[in-house]
Amino acid sequence: MAISAESFAYLSKMIYENSAIVVGAGKEYLVESRLRPLVAQNKFSSIEDYVRQLKATPFSTLHKEVIEAMTTNETSFFRDIHPFEAIKEHVLPEMIKSRASTRQLNIWSGACSSGQEPYSLAIMIREHFPMLSNWKINIIATDLSEDVLNIARKGCYRPLDINRGLPAALMVKYFEKQGVEWQVKREIRGMVDFRQMNLSGHWPSLPSMDIVLMRNVLIYFDQETKRGILGKIRRVLKPDGPLFLGSAETTFNLDDSFKRVVMGKAAAYRAST
Amino acid sequence: MRALIIDDSRAIRMILGKTLRGIGFEVFEAGNGCEALERLQEIGRADLALVDWNMPEMNGYDFVCSVRSKAEHADMRVMMVTTEAEITQMIKALEAGANEYIIKPFSKEAVVEKIQILGLIP
Ligand SMILES: C[S@@+](CC[C@H](N)C(=O)[O-])C[C@H]1O[C@@H](n2cnc3c(N)ncnc32)[C@H](O)[C@@H]1O
């Protein structure tokens, strides 16, 4: 059931306006394969039938489902390891000194998907920084998709996901079995505050951040959106706070007030003033 | 680098072998713990052993205990790759000297990431 050019154009625009995700020409196959399960689930006879209904109704869960279906939620624990090493070896030791008077750290995982990224941070802090146990550590984790946030809040992972990037020693220490799934222990879940947030929409008020991870999400956006998001990150990030991007992402040529700083095998960005 | 894959399923040995060759390992195979000890004798040493738990003759847990009781393979990294998914079982294997653990079913990415965790590839 190939999609008509008109429907594709409508979907592409609707998705862009509500998530900034760019679904350009040539991605028809992607839209078709991601929407096919929804067509059946919502009992439409075809994608065309579905699109007709979307067009006829104001923005609703029906539209939201389409957008969520177009997000790519691929992630793993300690993904690309180097940023986590950098936080462990460079960032936190420095902040333990510089924040000694307030004893508070705000960390933001923007686009956290099903939670592996913020939980990796929480586990790392528990495991390696006992001196932070009496600090106020706020890990705020946001994503556009309610579907992935529901998984994240439960912190339950299938074997296929739990195998990804998580050292066995941490797995047995910080997880509990729930049937065949693995659930992050309550003490770690309690360290992370999951919230729904659209990076391309109006930003809710966020505390001033000590560390921001905005990894593997800018790649889905166009230059203008990336630039806008980086500008807003600059406003929530403290002057000495590092921003970590995905390994294929950069601020270069987008926002040159960010300067690249090398930390071990990772690169971070700091807003120069 | 050399990897020894120890599993009684030929299909699993093939899947793991393909992944390991893809990241530069020379691959050897064994169908159970006994065969694995023989294979190690023949080839002298290996950098990595991927070990199933339930196998005939000598199971993976006994293999781990056996290689860890001798000094000659002390630097060989051992990873269990098994359907045994109880936390107590995992702890038992780690305490016996296994360095990592993968639960079946697994993806190719998971195998590569775990070998990175073991420090064998960048
Ligand atoms: C590939 S995942 C990245 C997960 C994690 N940061 C990592 O690096 O492993 C991308 C995530 O971005 C989210 N996303 C896409 N568009 C978004 C938007 N406009 N606002 C917030 N999150 C968005 C998706 O829902 C998805 O979970």
XYZ file of C-alpha atoms and ligand atoms in Angstrom:
422
model
C 0.000 0.000 0.000
C 2.137 2.807 -1.307
C 1.499 6.244 0.092
C 0.286 9.051 -2.180
C 2.464 12.121 -2.664
C -0.223 14.297 -1.152
C -0.566 12.226 2.013
C 3.181 12.023 2.384
C 3.450 15.799 2.109
C 0.730 16.248 4.730
C 2.379 13.778 7.157
C 5.818 15.186 6.635
C 4.561 18.707 7.423
C 2.497 17.574 10.425
C 5.449 15.676 11.883
C 7.835 18.582 11.299
C 5.531 21.131 12.886
C 5.008 19.064 16.016
C 8.446 17.521 16.590
C 10.876 19.203 14.153
C 11.740 15.720 12.885
C 12.594 16.013 9.224
C 11.012 13.326 7.067
C 12.185 14.343 3.644
C 11.619 13.094 0.119
C 12.749 9.503 -0.278
C 11.554 8.546 3.200
C 8.176 7.291 1.991
C 9.168 3.711 2.772
C 9.979 4.742 6.355
C 6.616 6.420 6.894
C 4.837 3.425 5.423
C 6.631 0.894 7.585
C 6.254 2.926 10.776
C 2.550 3.655 10.195
C 1.474 0.220 9.038
C 1.076 -1.138 12.615
C -0.976 1.947 13.581
C -3.292 1.575 10.617
C -4.145 -1.951 11.735
C -4.299 -1.054 15.426
C -6.722 1.820 14.861
C -8.732 -0.271 12.418
C -8.249 1.875 9.356
C -8.368 0.195 5.978
C -5.259 1.913 4.610
C -2.746 4.691 5.220
C -4.869 6.927 2.975
C -7.905 6.238 5.129
C -5.841 7.056 8.235
C -4.536 10.314 6.742
C -8.063 11.352 5.795
C -9.078 11.007 9.435
C -5.980 12.910 10.650
C -6.764 15.769 8.290
C -10.382 15.881 9.394
C -9.732 16.140 13.132
C -7.913 18.672 15.294
C -4.604 17.620 16.845
C -5.296 14.525 18.969
C -3.787 11.287 20.221
C -4.186 10.001 16.682
C -1.665 12.593 15.510
C 0.556 12.011 18.523
C 0.752 8.315 17.706
C 2.020 9.124 14.232
C 4.715 11.396 15.623
C 5.776 8.908 18.267
C 5.964 6.215 15.602
C 8.376 8.387 13.640
C 10.860 8.778 16.515
C 13.928 6.561 16.581
C 14.453 5.359 20.137
C 17.600 3.312 19.709
C 19.760 3.611 22.828
C 21.846 1.559 25.240
C 23.384 1.757 28.688
C 26.642 3.755 28.765
C 26.285 4.375 25.031
C 29.598 5.370 23.428
C 31.154 5.089 26.937
C 33.551 8.078 26.474
C 31.176 10.839 27.644
C 30.447 8.784 30.765
C 34.181 8.337 31.370
C 34.655 12.074 30.926
C 31.927 12.845 33.465
C 33.439 10.364 35.883
C 37.083 11.350 35.457
C 36.849 15.091 34.745
C 33.482 16.731 35.254
C 32.314 15.326 38.590
C 35.683 15.555 40.379
C 35.838 19.249 39.376
C 32.244 19.914 40.372
C 32.665 18.237 43.725
C 35.103 21.051 44.452
C 33.339 23.923 42.735
C 29.867 23.078 44.102
C 31.042 22.166 47.603
C 29.133 25.053 49.166
C 25.749 24.304 47.569
C 26.098 20.512 47.391
C 23.679 20.358 44.532
C 23.976 19.130 40.950
C 21.393 19.419 38.189
C 21.935 17.072 35.281
C 19.716 16.998 32.208
C 19.370 14.145 29.770
C 17.413 15.700 26.885
C 15.976 13.018 24.581
C 16.463 10.231 27.115
C 14.477 7.612 25.157
C 13.659 4.569 27.331
C 15.890 5.779 30.167
C 19.190 3.976 29.682
C 21.156 7.244 29.518
C 19.920 8.857 32.784
C 20.004 5.503 34.600
C 23.603 4.985 33.476
C 24.450 8.367 35.028
C 22.599 7.545 38.235
C 24.293 4.146 38.525
C 27.700 5.679 37.856
C 27.166 8.283 40.564
C 26.025 5.645 43.082
C 28.870 3.341 42.174
C 31.791 5.745 42.065
C 30.858 8.809 44.077
C 29.846 7.810 47.605
C 30.797 11.341 48.665
C 27.809 12.626 46.700
C 25.361 10.595 48.769
C 24.431 13.604 50.897
C 24.263 15.996 47.934
C 21.072 16.888 46.148
C 21.488 15.233 42.755
C 18.669 16.026 40.317
C 18.766 14.029 37.139
C 16.045 15.380 34.881
C 15.340 13.217 31.857
C 13.036 14.378 29.076
C 11.738 13.024 25.805
C 9.017 13.833 23.318
C 7.566 10.347 23.317
C 5.198 9.208 26.082
C 5.720 5.609 24.974
C 9.419 5.588 25.775
C 8.870 7.629 28.946
C 6.502 4.946 30.228
C 9.219 2.324 29.789
C 11.752 4.675 31.349
C 9.660 5.359 34.447
C 9.122 1.652 35.050
C 12.777 0.995 34.357
C 12.002 -2.516 33.102
C 14.138 -3.932 30.314
C 14.016 -7.087 28.219
C 17.118 -9.314 27.978
C 17.858 -7.889 24.526
C 18.112 -4.379 26.000
C 19.707 -5.209 29.346
C 22.609 -6.883 27.514
C 23.452 -3.626 25.761
C 26.393 -1.797 27.305
C 25.752 -2.664 30.928
C 28.637 -4.375 32.757
C 27.454 -7.597 34.450
C 28.697 -6.452 37.843
C 26.405 -3.386 37.712
C 23.522 -5.439 36.358
C 23.481 -7.774 39.368
C 23.961 -4.874 41.784
C 21.440 -2.322 40.567
C 18.689 -4.413 38.940
C 16.054 -6.871 40.101
C 14.363 -9.584 38.080
C 10.672 -9.103 37.293
C 9.836 -12.289 35.423
C 12.103 -12.280 32.380
C 12.590 -8.517 32.586
C 15.143 -6.569 34.553
C 14.016 -3.614 36.620
C 16.273 -0.827 37.853
C 16.188 -0.820 41.655
C 13.995 1.747 43.329
C 16.942 3.654 44.849
C 18.242 4.365 41.321
C 14.807 5.043 39.822
C 14.261 7.585 42.578
C 17.264 9.571 41.359
C 15.718 10.327 37.967
C 12.807 12.646 37.254
C 11.222 11.834 33.866
C 9.245 14.548 32.094
C 7.651 14.926 28.695
C 9.177 17.761 26.696
C 9.313 18.750 23.052
C 12.723 20.234 22.294
C 11.320 22.105 19.322
C 8.346 23.520 21.192
C 7.942 25.850 24.125
C 10.404 24.890 26.871
C 9.019 24.531 30.391
C 11.091 26.204 33.051
C 14.107 24.110 33.920
C 16.579 24.540 36.755
C 19.953 25.913 35.836
C 21.970 22.893 34.670
C 25.451 21.747 35.668
C 25.686 19.102 32.951
C 23.588 18.610 29.803
C 23.491 15.494 27.628
C 21.741 16.103 24.329
C 22.849 13.048 22.444
C 21.726 11.518 19.184
C 18.694 13.706 18.724
C 19.924 16.830 16.879
C 20.648 14.562 13.899
C 16.912 14.360 13.198
C 16.529 18.136 12.904
C 17.351 20.778 10.300
C 20.017 23.455 10.830
C 17.599 26.100 12.001
C 16.061 23.838 14.656
C 19.506 22.686 15.832
C 20.631 26.293 16.137
C 17.520 27.234 18.115
C 17.941 24.314 20.520
C 21.643 25.001 21.070
C 20.826 28.631 21.836
C 18.256 27.580 24.429
C 20.671 25.062 25.960
C 23.151 27.907 26.403
C 20.565 29.697 28.495
C 19.893 26.779 30.846
C 23.519 25.606 31.129
C 25.745 27.147 33.808
C 28.803 28.919 32.358
C 31.230 26.184 33.424
C 28.813 23.349 32.616
C 29.633 20.958 29.785
C 27.264 19.918 27.004
C 27.678 16.424 25.598
C 26.387 15.632 22.115
C 26.218 12.347 20.196
C 29.401 11.157 18.536
C 28.186 12.332 15.103
C 26.961 15.717 16.333
C 28.674 19.068 16.779
C 27.972 22.737 17.516
C 30.465 23.687 14.812
C 28.994 26.037 12.210
C 25.757 26.132 14.180
C 26.568 27.983 17.360
C 30.137 29.137 17.582
C 29.759 30.507 21.076
C 30.239 26.895 22.149
C 33.864 25.857 22.384
C 34.944 22.274 22.082
C 36.828 20.917 25.078
C 38.547 17.563 24.949
C 38.083 15.409 28.034
C 39.934 12.131 27.746
C 38.470 10.391 24.705
C 35.312 12.504 24.680
C 34.563 15.996 23.481
C 32.270 18.333 25.366
C 31.135 21.868 24.577
C 31.249 24.871 26.864
C 29.626 28.185 26.152
C 32.377 30.763 26.059
C 31.416 34.143 27.421
C 43.522 -11.834 19.024
C 42.064 -15.234 19.638
C 38.614 -16.165 20.794
C 37.352 -19.561 21.829
C 33.622 -20.113 21.433
C 32.252 -22.847 23.657
C 28.664 -23.850 22.936
C 26.976 -27.118 22.080
C 24.821 -25.377 19.478
C 26.519 -25.153 16.113
C 24.141 -22.334 15.147
C 25.202 -20.202 18.112
C 28.879 -20.916 17.394
C 28.325 -19.747 13.843
C 26.561 -16.533 14.838
C 29.147 -15.636 17.468
C 31.999 -16.661 15.160
C 30.793 -14.340 12.446
C 30.536 -11.389 14.840
C 33.961 -12.045 16.335
C 35.684 -12.436 12.969
C 34.028 -9.189 11.958
C 35.895 -7.363 14.723
C 39.224 -9.008 14.006
C 39.325 -12.146 16.136
C 40.784 -15.463 15.070
C 38.070 -17.906 16.125
C 38.285 -21.396 17.609
C 35.349 -23.545 18.621
C 34.450 -26.221 21.130
C 31.181 -28.079 21.810
C 31.579 -28.395 25.600
C 33.936 -27.626 28.497
C 36.112 -30.721 28.011
C 36.658 -30.005 24.346
C 37.407 -26.406 25.238
C 40.188 -27.409 27.654
C 41.677 -29.633 24.933
C 41.418 -26.855 22.376
C 43.207 -24.494 24.762
C 46.006 -27.047 25.143
C 46.385 -27.226 21.370
C 46.389 -23.501 20.693
C 48.288 -22.512 23.827
C 46.310 -19.443 24.710
C 43.252 -17.330 23.902
C 42.357 -13.732 24.718
C 38.672 -14.390 25.110
C 36.374 -17.307 25.818
C 32.635 -17.097 25.191
C 31.024 -19.827 27.249
C 27.547 -21.319 27.269
C 26.378 -22.678 30.634
C 24.415 -25.845 29.877
C 26.447 -28.290 27.801
C 27.023 -32.062 27.923
C 30.148 -33.595 29.514
C 31.465 -30.419 31.136
C 29.241 -27.378 31.578
C 30.349 -23.774 31.271
C 30.420 -23.106 34.980
C 32.782 -26.035 35.561
C 34.909 -24.858 32.661
C 35.270 -21.418 34.291
C 36.221 -22.996 37.617
C 38.716 -25.224 35.866
C 40.533 -22.493 33.893
C 40.506 -20.156 36.888
C 42.153 -22.805 39.072
C 45.264 -22.665 36.911
C 47.551 -19.689 36.442
C 48.262 -20.186 32.724
C 44.997 -18.670 31.465
C 44.702 -16.026 34.143
C 44.643 -13.191 31.612
C 42.037 -14.837 29.361
C 38.761 -12.886 29.569
C 35.765 -15.112 30.058
C 32.225 -14.178 29.100
C 29.234 -16.383 29.802
C 26.676 -16.423 26.977
C 23.702 -18.305 28.322
C 19.960 -18.609 28.914
C 20.682 -18.856 32.665
C 19.269 -15.500 33.717
C 18.846 -15.700 37.484
C 20.826 -13.144 39.457
C 22.127 -15.836 41.816
C 23.478 -17.796 38.824
C 25.147 -14.704 37.431
C 26.803 -13.901 40.729
C 27.960 -17.516 41.017
C 29.626 -17.315 37.590
C 31.197 -13.913 38.283
C 32.530 -15.132 41.626
C 34.005 -18.195 39.932
C 35.966 -15.856 37.676
C 33.795 -15.031 34.666
C 34.421 -11.414 33.629
C 31.209 -10.683 31.759
C 27.794 -12.126 31.105
C 25.345 -12.057 28.217
C 21.841 -13.437 28.453
C 20.344 -15.199 25.451
C 18.717 -13.945 23.282
C 21.321 -11.332 22.470
C 22.064 -9.009 19.582
C 25.331 -8.704 17.700
C 25.722 -5.153 19.063
C 25.518 -6.439 22.634
C 28.365 -8.886 22.003
C 30.577 -6.166 20.547
C 29.752 -3.736 23.374
C 30.569 -6.337 26.027
C 33.924 -7.057 24.373
C 34.570 -3.316 24.520
C 33.699 -3.361 28.215
C 36.300 -6.121 28.609
C 38.824 -3.742 27.076
C 39.745 -6.072 24.203
C 38.675 -3.685 21.444
C 38.473 0.126 21.464
C 18.134 7.892 19.300
S 17.265 8.416 20.745
C 18.604 9.011 21.746
C 18.607 8.418 23.127
C 19.828 8.741 23.985
N 20.016 10.162 24.157
C 21.067 8.115 23.375
O 21.927 8.838 22.883
O 21.195 6.883 23.419
C 16.442 9.878 20.159
C 15.278 10.339 21.034
O 14.921 11.668 20.674
C 13.540 11.827 20.904
N 13.058 13.017 20.162
C 12.867 13.151 18.843
N 12.370 14.367 18.547
C 12.256 15.028 19.735
C 11.807 16.323 20.111
N 11.355 17.184 19.197
N 11.818 16.657 21.414
C 12.262 15.773 22.352
N 12.700 14.537 22.062
C 12.698 14.169 20.768
C 12.962 10.514 20.443
O 11.694 10.277 21.007
C 14.029 9.501 20.872
O 13.695 8.878 22.088
